Tab-separated table of C-alpha atoms and ligand atoms in Angstrom:
chain	number	residue	atom	x	y	z
A	4	MET	CA	34.380	178.474	-171.131
A	5	TYR	CA	33.724	178.152	-167.409
A	6	ALA	CA	34.926	174.554	-167.111
A	7	GLN	CA	37.510	175.489	-164.529
A	8	ALA	CA	34.863	177.160	-162.466
A	9	LEU	CA	33.193	173.866	-161.612
A	10	ASN	CA	36.148	172.688	-159.641
A	11	ALA	CA	36.903	176.008	-158.085
A	12	LYS	CA	35.886	176.284	-154.451
A	13	ASP	CA	33.121	178.836	-154.378
A	14	ALA	CA	34.000	179.545	-150.788
A	15	ALA	CA	37.455	180.729	-151.839
A	16	PRO	CA	37.911	184.504	-151.522
A	17	ALA	CA	35.938	186.236	-154.238
A	18	ILE	CA	37.881	187.911	-156.990
A	19	ALA	CA	37.765	191.667	-156.536
A	20	GLU	CA	34.501	192.957	-157.942
A	21	ASP	CA	33.489	196.537	-158.614
A	22	PRO	CA	32.015	197.553	-155.208
A	23	VAL	CA	29.339	199.736	-156.780
A	24	LYS	CA	28.156	196.952	-159.096
A	25	LEU	CA	28.272	194.525	-156.201
A	26	ALA	CA	26.120	196.815	-154.044
A	27	VAL	CA	23.551	197.281	-156.824
A	28	PHE	CA	23.502	193.529	-157.364
A	29	GLN	CA	22.930	192.814	-153.650
A	30	ALA	CA	20.194	195.460	-153.515
A	31	ARG	CA	18.403	193.722	-156.396
A	32	ILE	CA	18.703	190.386	-154.599
A	33	ASP	CA	17.418	191.910	-151.364
A	34	ALA	CA	14.472	193.409	-153.256
A	35	GLU	CA	13.621	189.898	-154.539
A	36	GLU	CA	14.320	190.835	-158.164
A	37	LYS	CA	15.273	187.977	-160.452
A	38	ILE	CA	18.766	188.024	-161.969
A	39	GLU	CA	18.616	187.202	-165.689
A	40	PRO	CA	21.360	185.805	-167.974
A	41	ASN	CA	22.423	189.137	-169.481
A	42	ASP	CA	22.461	191.011	-166.159
A	43	TRP	CA	25.712	191.820	-164.405
A	44	MET	CA	26.538	189.255	-161.719
A	45	PRO	CA	29.620	188.566	-159.578
A	46	ALA	CA	31.871	185.848	-161.023
A	47	GLN	CA	31.391	183.826	-157.882
A	48	TYR	CA	27.585	183.946	-158.186
A	49	ARG	CA	27.945	182.586	-161.731
A	50	ARG	CA	30.353	179.855	-160.576
A	51	THR	CA	28.114	178.801	-157.711
A	52	LEU	CA	25.124	178.524	-160.012
A	53	ILE	CA	27.010	176.573	-162.674
A	54	ARG	CA	28.224	174.179	-159.986
A	55	GLN	CA	24.861	173.684	-158.319
A	56	ILE	CA	22.668	173.574	-161.443
A	57	SER	CA	24.992	171.195	-163.298
A	58	GLN	CA	25.286	168.886	-160.280
A	59	HIS	CA	21.542	168.941	-160.062
A	60	ALA	CA	21.276	168.056	-163.795
A	61	HIS	CA	23.803	165.228	-163.415
A	62	SER	CA	21.790	163.897	-160.465
A	63	GLU	CA	18.665	163.693	-162.592
A	64	VAL	CA	20.514	161.872	-165.371
A	65	ILE	CA	22.363	159.424	-163.121
A	66	GLY	CA	19.182	159.111	-161.033
A	67	MET	CA	17.504	157.286	-163.913
A	68	GLN	CA	19.766	154.261	-163.439
A	69	PRO	CA	18.575	152.826	-160.118
A	70	GLU	CA	14.993	152.900	-161.412
A	71	GLY	CA	15.860	151.740	-164.928
A	72	ASN	CA	17.002	148.564	-163.225
A	73	TRP	CA	13.356	147.720	-162.446
A	74	VAL	CA	11.452	148.620	-165.632
A	75	THR	CA	11.411	145.053	-166.956
A	76	ARG	CA	10.642	143.604	-163.528
A	77	ALA	CA	7.894	145.921	-162.269
A	78	PRO	CA	4.997	143.633	-161.290
A	79	THR	CA	2.254	144.846	-163.674
A	80	LEU	CA	1.947	146.691	-166.964
A	81	ALA	CA	0.559	149.734	-165.136
A	82	ARG	CA	3.539	149.742	-162.738
A	83	LYS	CA	5.953	149.505	-165.681
A	84	ALA	CA	4.214	152.412	-167.443
A	85	GLN	CA	4.378	154.547	-164.276
A	86	LEU	CA	8.042	153.799	-163.774
A	87	LEU	CA	8.861	154.557	-167.409
A	88	ALA	CA	6.978	157.859	-167.204
A	89	LYS	CA	8.877	158.829	-164.042
A	90	ILE	CA	12.247	158.004	-165.600
A	91	GLN	CA	11.292	159.982	-168.699
A	92	ASP	CA	10.418	162.966	-166.482
A	93	GLU	CA	13.881	162.745	-164.932
A	94	ALA	CA	15.545	162.885	-168.361
A	95	GLY	CA	13.419	165.982	-169.013
A	96	HIS	CA	14.539	167.574	-165.741
A	97	GLY	CA	18.141	166.953	-166.741
A	98	LEU	CA	17.546	168.705	-170.086
A	99	TYR	CA	15.836	171.671	-168.403
A	100	LEU	CA	18.675	172.028	-165.944
A	101	TYR	CA	21.481	171.749	-168.510
A	102	SER	CA	19.658	174.446	-170.503
A	103	ALA	CA	19.456	176.663	-167.406
A	104	ALA	CA	23.195	176.142	-166.809
A	105	GLU	CA	23.949	176.992	-170.454
A	106	THR	CA	22.430	180.466	-169.939
A	107	LEU	CA	25.424	181.125	-167.664
A	108	GLY	CA	27.886	180.688	-170.531
A	109	VAL	CA	28.910	177.066	-170.173
A	110	SER	CA	28.228	174.419	-172.804
A	111	ARG	CA	26.425	171.166	-172.182
A	112	GLU	CA	29.400	169.276	-173.623
A	113	GLU	CA	31.709	170.821	-171.024
A	114	LEU	CA	29.372	169.930	-168.208
A	115	TYR	CA	28.955	166.410	-169.498
A	116	ASP	CA	32.691	166.068	-169.741
A	117	GLN	CA	32.952	167.069	-166.074
A	118	LEU	CA	30.489	164.309	-165.165
A	119	LEU	CA	32.068	161.581	-167.282
A	120	SER	CA	35.587	162.371	-166.112
A	121	GLY	CA	34.407	162.125	-162.500
A	122	ARG	CA	35.243	165.769	-161.720
A	123	ALA	CA	31.649	166.862	-161.123
A	124	LYS	CA	29.510	165.569	-158.293
A	125	TYR	CA	25.964	164.234	-158.468
A	126	SER	CA	23.673	163.403	-155.569
A	127	SER	CA	25.116	160.792	-153.223
A	128	ILE	CA	21.786	158.951	-153.068
A	129	PHE	CA	22.165	157.473	-156.552
A	130	ASN	CA	25.218	155.487	-155.531
A	131	TYR	CA	23.066	153.033	-153.572
A	132	PRO	CA	21.703	149.856	-155.197
A	133	THR	CA	18.022	149.052	-155.765
A	134	LEU	CA	17.664	145.487	-154.528
A	135	ASN	CA	13.927	144.852	-154.525
A	136	TYR	CA	10.837	146.350	-156.147
A	137	ALA	CA	9.854	148.090	-152.900
A	138	ASP	CA	12.919	150.270	-153.506
A	139	MET	CA	10.888	151.945	-156.293
A	140	GLY	CA	8.409	152.912	-153.584
A	141	ALA	CA	11.103	154.064	-151.165
A	142	ILE	CA	12.829	156.140	-153.858
A	143	GLY	CA	9.601	157.876	-154.842
A	144	TRP	CA	8.508	158.448	-151.258
A	145	LEU	CA	11.839	159.355	-149.655
A	146	VAL	CA	14.198	160.446	-152.451
A	147	ASP	CA	11.629	162.441	-154.398
A	148	GLY	CA	10.189	163.606	-151.064
A	149	ALA	CA	13.609	164.944	-150.076
A	150	ALA	CA	14.045	166.419	-153.551
A	151	ILE	CA	10.754	168.335	-153.275
A	152	MET	CA	11.674	169.678	-149.837
A	153	ASN	CA	14.942	170.952	-151.303
A	154	GLN	CA	13.528	172.165	-154.611
A	155	ILE	CA	10.354	174.028	-153.628
A	156	PRO	CA	12.513	176.832	-152.166
A	157	LEU	CA	14.608	176.751	-155.365
A	158	CYS	CA	11.488	177.975	-157.233
A	159	ARG	CA	12.285	181.264	-155.433
A	160	CYS	CA	15.989	181.154	-156.299
A	161	SER	CA	17.337	184.576	-157.299
A	162	TYR	CA	18.497	183.319	-160.714
A	163	GLY	CA	15.496	183.490	-163.064
A	164	PRO	CA	16.170	180.534	-165.422
A	165	TYR	CA	16.862	178.140	-162.515
A	166	ALA	CA	13.829	179.312	-160.529
A	167	ARG	CA	11.516	178.948	-163.534
A	168	ALA	CA	12.855	175.495	-164.436
A	169	MET	CA	12.146	174.373	-160.880
A	170	ILE	CA	8.418	175.088	-161.142
A	171	LEU	CA	7.691	172.280	-163.611
A	172	VAL	CA	10.276	170.009	-161.985
A	173	CYS	CA	8.565	170.376	-158.593
A	174	LYS	CA	5.124	169.616	-160.038
A	175	GLU	CA	6.467	166.400	-161.533
A	176	GLU	CA	8.429	165.489	-158.391
A	177	SER	CA	5.203	165.800	-156.477
A	178	PHE	CA	3.613	163.116	-158.723
A	179	HIS	CA	6.716	160.974	-158.225
A	180	GLN	CA	6.525	161.260	-154.465
A	181	ARG	CA	2.888	160.195	-154.500
A	182	GLN	CA	3.452	157.217	-156.790
A	183	GLY	CA	6.263	156.117	-154.458
A	184	TYR	CA	4.062	156.455	-151.397
A	185	ALA	CA	1.284	154.544	-153.191
A	186	ILE	CA	3.689	151.646	-153.812
A	187	MET	CA	4.748	151.690	-150.147
A	188	LEU	CA	1.114	151.740	-149.050
A	189	ALA	CA	0.208	148.793	-151.296
A	190	MET	CA	3.144	146.793	-149.987
A	191	ALA	CA	2.650	147.761	-146.351
A	192	ARG	CA	-0.961	146.570	-146.623
A	193	GLY	CA	0.023	143.455	-148.565
A	194	THR	CA	1.346	140.079	-147.477
A	195	ALA	CA	3.853	139.658	-144.646
A	196	GLU	CA	6.541	139.207	-147.287
A	197	GLN	CA	5.578	142.469	-149.014
A	198	ARG	CA	5.548	144.337	-145.685
A	199	ALA	CA	9.023	142.992	-144.974
A	200	MET	CA	10.221	144.203	-148.389
A	201	ALA	CA	8.798	147.673	-147.703
A	202	GLN	CA	10.504	147.802	-144.285
A	203	ASP	CA	13.787	146.612	-145.795
A	204	ALA	CA	13.615	149.368	-148.436
A	205	LEU	CA	12.948	151.985	-145.744
A	206	ASP	CA	15.832	150.622	-143.658
A	207	ARG	CA	18.273	151.007	-146.536
A	208	PHE	CA	17.061	154.349	-147.934
A	209	TRP	CA	16.330	156.330	-144.744
A	210	TRP	CA	19.834	157.470	-143.831
A	211	PRO	CA	21.056	158.039	-147.418
A	212	SER	CA	17.922	160.189	-147.969
A	213	LEU	CA	18.866	162.366	-144.984
A	214	MET	CA	22.336	162.744	-146.498
A	215	MET	CA	20.820	164.179	-149.694
A	216	PHE	CA	20.455	167.514	-147.883
A	217	GLY	CA	24.221	167.867	-147.678
A	218	PRO	CA	26.681	168.165	-144.796
A	219	HIS	CA	25.826	169.530	-141.386
A	220	ASP	CA	25.504	173.340	-141.539
A	221	SER	CA	28.810	173.772	-139.733
A	222	ASN	CA	30.526	171.886	-142.602
A	223	SER	CA	28.579	173.434	-145.474
A	224	VAL	CA	31.133	175.568	-147.266
A	225	HIS	CA	28.722	177.165	-149.720
A	226	SER	CA	25.615	177.833	-147.628
A	227	GLU	CA	26.490	181.243	-146.219
A	228	LEU	CA	27.087	182.929	-149.557
A	229	SER	CA	24.319	180.997	-151.308
A	230	MET	CA	21.861	182.199	-148.655
A	231	LYS	CA	23.107	185.790	-148.921
A	232	TRP	CA	22.538	185.617	-152.679
A	233	LYS	CA	19.214	183.822	-152.242
A	234	ILE	CA	20.268	180.846	-154.304
A	235	LYS	CA	19.466	178.781	-151.227
A	236	ARG	CA	16.621	179.882	-148.966
A	237	PHE	CA	17.197	177.392	-146.149
A	238	THR	CA	20.249	175.725	-144.703
A	239	ASN	CA	20.971	172.017	-145.191
A	240	ASP	CA	20.005	171.174	-141.606
A	241	GLY	CA	16.882	173.318	-141.803
A	242	LEU	CA	15.583	171.422	-144.842
A	243	ARG	CA	16.623	168.063	-143.405
A	244	GLN	CA	14.555	168.804	-140.285
A	245	LYS	CA	11.527	169.813	-142.365
A	246	PHE	CA	11.821	166.545	-144.279
A	247	ILE	CA	12.036	164.441	-141.120
A	248	ASP	CA	9.066	166.220	-139.550
A	249	ALA	CA	6.966	165.607	-142.669
A	250	THR	CA	8.067	162.016	-143.227
A	251	VAL	CA	7.954	160.396	-139.771
A	252	PRO	CA	4.133	160.594	-139.536
A	253	GLN	CA	3.916	159.120	-143.060
A	254	ALA	CA	6.013	156.142	-141.926
A	255	HIS	CA	3.721	155.724	-138.918
A	256	TYR	CA	0.685	155.713	-141.200
A	257	LEU	CA	2.334	152.945	-143.235
A	258	GLY	CA	2.967	151.004	-140.034
A	259	LEU	CA	6.709	150.957	-140.781
A	260	THR	CA	9.569	151.691	-138.398
A	261	ILE	CA	12.144	154.409	-139.092
A	262	PRO	CA	15.556	152.746	-138.566
A	263	ASP	CA	16.721	155.250	-135.967
A	264	PRO	CA	16.579	154.131	-132.312
A	265	ASP	CA	17.258	157.715	-131.184
A	266	LEU	CA	14.319	159.219	-133.073
A	267	ARG	CA	12.011	161.010	-130.629
A	268	PHE	CA	9.458	163.784	-130.729
A	269	ASP	CA	10.490	166.866	-128.779
A	270	GLU	CA	7.305	168.401	-127.338
A	271	ALA	CA	9.127	171.644	-126.569
A	272	THR	CA	10.319	172.331	-130.106
A	273	GLY	CA	7.609	170.411	-131.974
A	274	HIS	CA	10.306	168.634	-134.011
A	275	TRP	CA	11.466	165.049	-134.405
A	276	GLU	CA	14.996	164.714	-133.028
A	277	HIS	CA	17.107	162.248	-135.003
A	278	GLY	CA	20.173	160.151	-134.214
A	279	VAL	CA	23.702	160.758	-135.481
A	280	ILE	CA	24.198	160.714	-139.252
A	281	ASP	CA	27.155	158.635	-140.438
A	282	TRP	CA	29.154	161.431	-142.066
A	283	ASP	CA	32.047	159.061	-142.755
A	284	GLU	CA	29.768	157.092	-145.041
A	285	PHE	CA	28.616	160.343	-146.704
A	286	ASN	CA	32.215	161.430	-147.297
A	287	ARG	CA	33.148	158.015	-148.677
A	288	VAL	CA	30.287	158.145	-151.180
A	289	LEU	CA	31.236	161.695	-152.195
A	290	ALA	CA	34.830	160.580	-152.669
A	291	GLY	CA	33.655	157.962	-155.196
A	292	ASP	CA	33.686	154.943	-152.914
A	293	GLY	CA	29.976	154.262	-152.415
A	294	PRO	CA	28.383	150.907	-153.267
A	295	CYS	CA	27.586	151.855	-156.895
A	296	ASN	CA	29.731	154.908	-157.824
A	297	ARG	CA	31.879	153.011	-160.304
A	298	GLN	CA	28.958	151.155	-161.850
A	299	ARG	CA	26.916	154.358	-162.329
A	300	LEU	CA	29.739	156.216	-164.065
A	301	LYS	CA	30.700	153.236	-166.212
A	302	HIS	CA	27.105	152.871	-167.380
A	303	ARG	CA	26.982	156.570	-168.297
A	304	ARG	CA	30.332	156.448	-170.096
A	305	ASP	CA	29.297	153.341	-172.061
A	306	ALA	CA	26.022	155.019	-173.049
A	307	GLU	CA	27.979	158.077	-174.227
A	308	ALA	CA	30.318	155.919	-176.327
A	309	ASP	CA	27.473	153.808	-177.734
A	310	GLY	CA	25.578	156.940	-178.758
A	311	GLN	CA	28.530	158.550	-180.534
A	312	TRP	CA	27.474	157.324	-184.001
A	313	VAL	CA	23.934	158.665	-183.451
A	314	ARG	CA	25.240	162.128	-182.576
A	315	GLU	CA	27.564	162.073	-185.582
A	316	ALA	CA	24.752	160.975	-187.908
A	317	ALA	CA	22.436	163.692	-186.532
A	318	ALA	CA	25.126	166.362	-186.963
A	319	ALA	CA	25.877	165.173	-190.542
A	320	TYR	CA	22.179	165.237	-191.396
A	321	ALA	CA	21.739	168.728	-189.938
A	322	ALA	CA	24.758	169.958	-191.943
A	323	LYS	CA	23.260	168.450	-195.116
A	324	GLN	CA	19.924	170.155	-194.448
A	325	ARG	CA	21.661	173.509	-193.859
A	326	LYS	CA	23.589	173.136	-197.105
A	327	ALA	CA	20.432	172.287	-199.050
A	328	ALA	CA	18.646	175.323	-197.587
A	329	ALA	CA	21.538	177.727	-198.345
B	26	BYC	N1	25.561	164.479	-152.745
B	26	BYC	O1	28.528	173.472	-149.036
B	26	BYC	P1	27.541	172.419	-149.321
B	26	BYC	C1	16.528	164.178	-157.616
B	26	BYC	C2	28.581	168.531	-151.907
B	26	BYC	S1	17.992	164.941	-158.020
B	26	BYC	C3	26.677	164.854	-153.398
B	26	BYC	O2	26.430	172.271	-148.363
B	26	BYC	P2	25.694	173.364	-151.350
B	26	BYC	C4	16.050	162.992	-158.270
B	26	BYC	C5	28.393	169.902	-152.478
B	26	BYC	O3	28.121	169.841	-153.865
B	26	BYC	C6	18.513	165.603	-156.456
B	26	BYC	N2	27.375	165.976	-153.101
B	26	BYC	O4	26.997	172.608	-150.817
B	26	BYC	C7	16.554	162.607	-159.488
B	26	BYC	C8	29.734	170.522	-152.145
B	26	BYC	O5	30.739	169.986	-153.027
B	26	BYC	P3	31.532	170.921	-154.128
B	26	BYC	C9	19.644	166.556	-156.585
B	26	BYC	C10	26.879	166.744	-152.094
B	26	BYC	O6	25.741	173.321	-152.826
B	26	BYC	C11	16.124	161.421	-160.064
B	26	BYC	C12	30.051	169.932	-150.793
B	26	BYC	O7	29.317	168.736	-150.718
B	26	BYC	N3	19.229	167.841	-156.034
B	26	BYC	O8	15.983	164.655	-156.692
B	26	BYC	O9	25.533	174.698	-150.712
B	26	BYC	C13	15.219	160.602	-159.390
B	26	BYC	C14	29.690	170.852	-149.636
B	26	BYC	O10	28.267	170.998	-149.495
B	26	BYC	C15	25.710	166.427	-151.408
B	26	BYC	C16	19.989	168.929	-156.179
B	26	BYC	O11	21.043	168.878	-156.765
B	26	BYC	C17	25.044	165.241	-151.753
B	26	BYC	N4	23.938	164.835	-151.120
B	26	BYC	O12	24.474	172.455	-150.816
B	26	BYC	C18	14.696	160.997	-158.172
B	26	BYC	C19	19.394	170.199	-155.608
B	26	BYC	N5	25.491	167.375	-150.483
B	26	BYC	O13	30.501	171.311	-155.153
B	26	BYC	C20	15.096	162.203	-157.594
B	26	BYC	C21	20.248	171.401	-155.833
B	26	BYC	C22	26.483	168.261	-150.582
B	26	BYC	O14	32.067	172.109	-153.396
B	26	BYC	N6	21.411	171.439	-154.984
B	26	BYC	N7	27.336	167.879	-151.551
B	26	BYC	O15	32.600	170.019	-154.689
B	26	BYC	C23	21.379	171.918	-153.715
B	26	BYC	O16	20.364	172.308	-153.189
B	26	BYC	C24	22.697	172.019	-152.996
B	26	BYC	O17	23.743	171.931	-153.955
B	26	BYC	C25	22.902	170.942	-151.893
B	26	BYC	C26	24.311	171.132	-151.284
B	26	BYC	C27	21.872	171.140	-150.778
B	26	BYC	C28	22.797	169.524	-152.464
């Protein structure tokens, strides 16, 4: 139904909306009322939400792959169980988010088609490989840490179904962040080899984690409108700074070094100033040319094809049950 909308640039001039309806809508947003699925909303608000929520859902689904890589190789049974539980949570987040997107009049099949055909984005971070077990710690600590920073404000998003879905997601992300930090702590306090693995994981995941927050504010095409409509509560740079300020002391506690020679604490502002982010790398990953883009999509497409017979069998069984009940 709204498949085209995903590719449409939300920043493009809005289609003419009834000015009275638009004013009432903005007044509701300004009064912190939640917008619900059957309420009137501008077409562009709907498009923005479908784009953001579905990309978020795709990120959760693709985000299972880098961790899935380590389930059989996690060092103990307890570590395997924790990793499995985390991955299962991520599948659940994907389901929640697809359901929230469906309330906007788009089907899950359409959204999935956008992902599998490569037309929809998912978070850049999941196009990086997981090379050692410490990466499970770095992902939990940094990637889930960044996700929480971004998603806590989404619990106050103006669109009711998205905001409500975020509440459970954030609680679970908080567990994930802690299990990641616990892995980093165990490794940082372990043997010299384990400390080196933890540092290596931090070195590789630090900059990609900063990129999760999106382009610099001056290049963020959607932020202005999304902030006006209270879909986003903070800008990309604002959240990135909050994340850095929270995370640098955690790295110090671990005794690890953030791989940024320009990182320094500014006494005047009370913030950690960071070095230059490699936006060329970010743009390459977004354009499909990151280290694992092709592998991630191929894996997802293969899983879709392999599961075809299961979906057909389930649909045939449901049809049989309906017929028997009629
Ligand atoms: N990666 O105007 P902007 C997780 C795109 S899941 C890829 O600033 P916006 C987890 C952006 O889509 C984490 N693309 O956009 C899961 C736009 O492209 P289009 C996922 C990015 O929407 C498993 C263009 O760049 N979290 O945590 O205002 C295991 C211009 O950007 C990225 C969410 O999805 C990126 N990093 O702001 C562990 C949260 N950044 O659509 C953990 C919800 C930007 O015009 N999403 N782009 O083609 C958001 O909060 C916002 O969409 C963003 C971007 C802050 C990401």
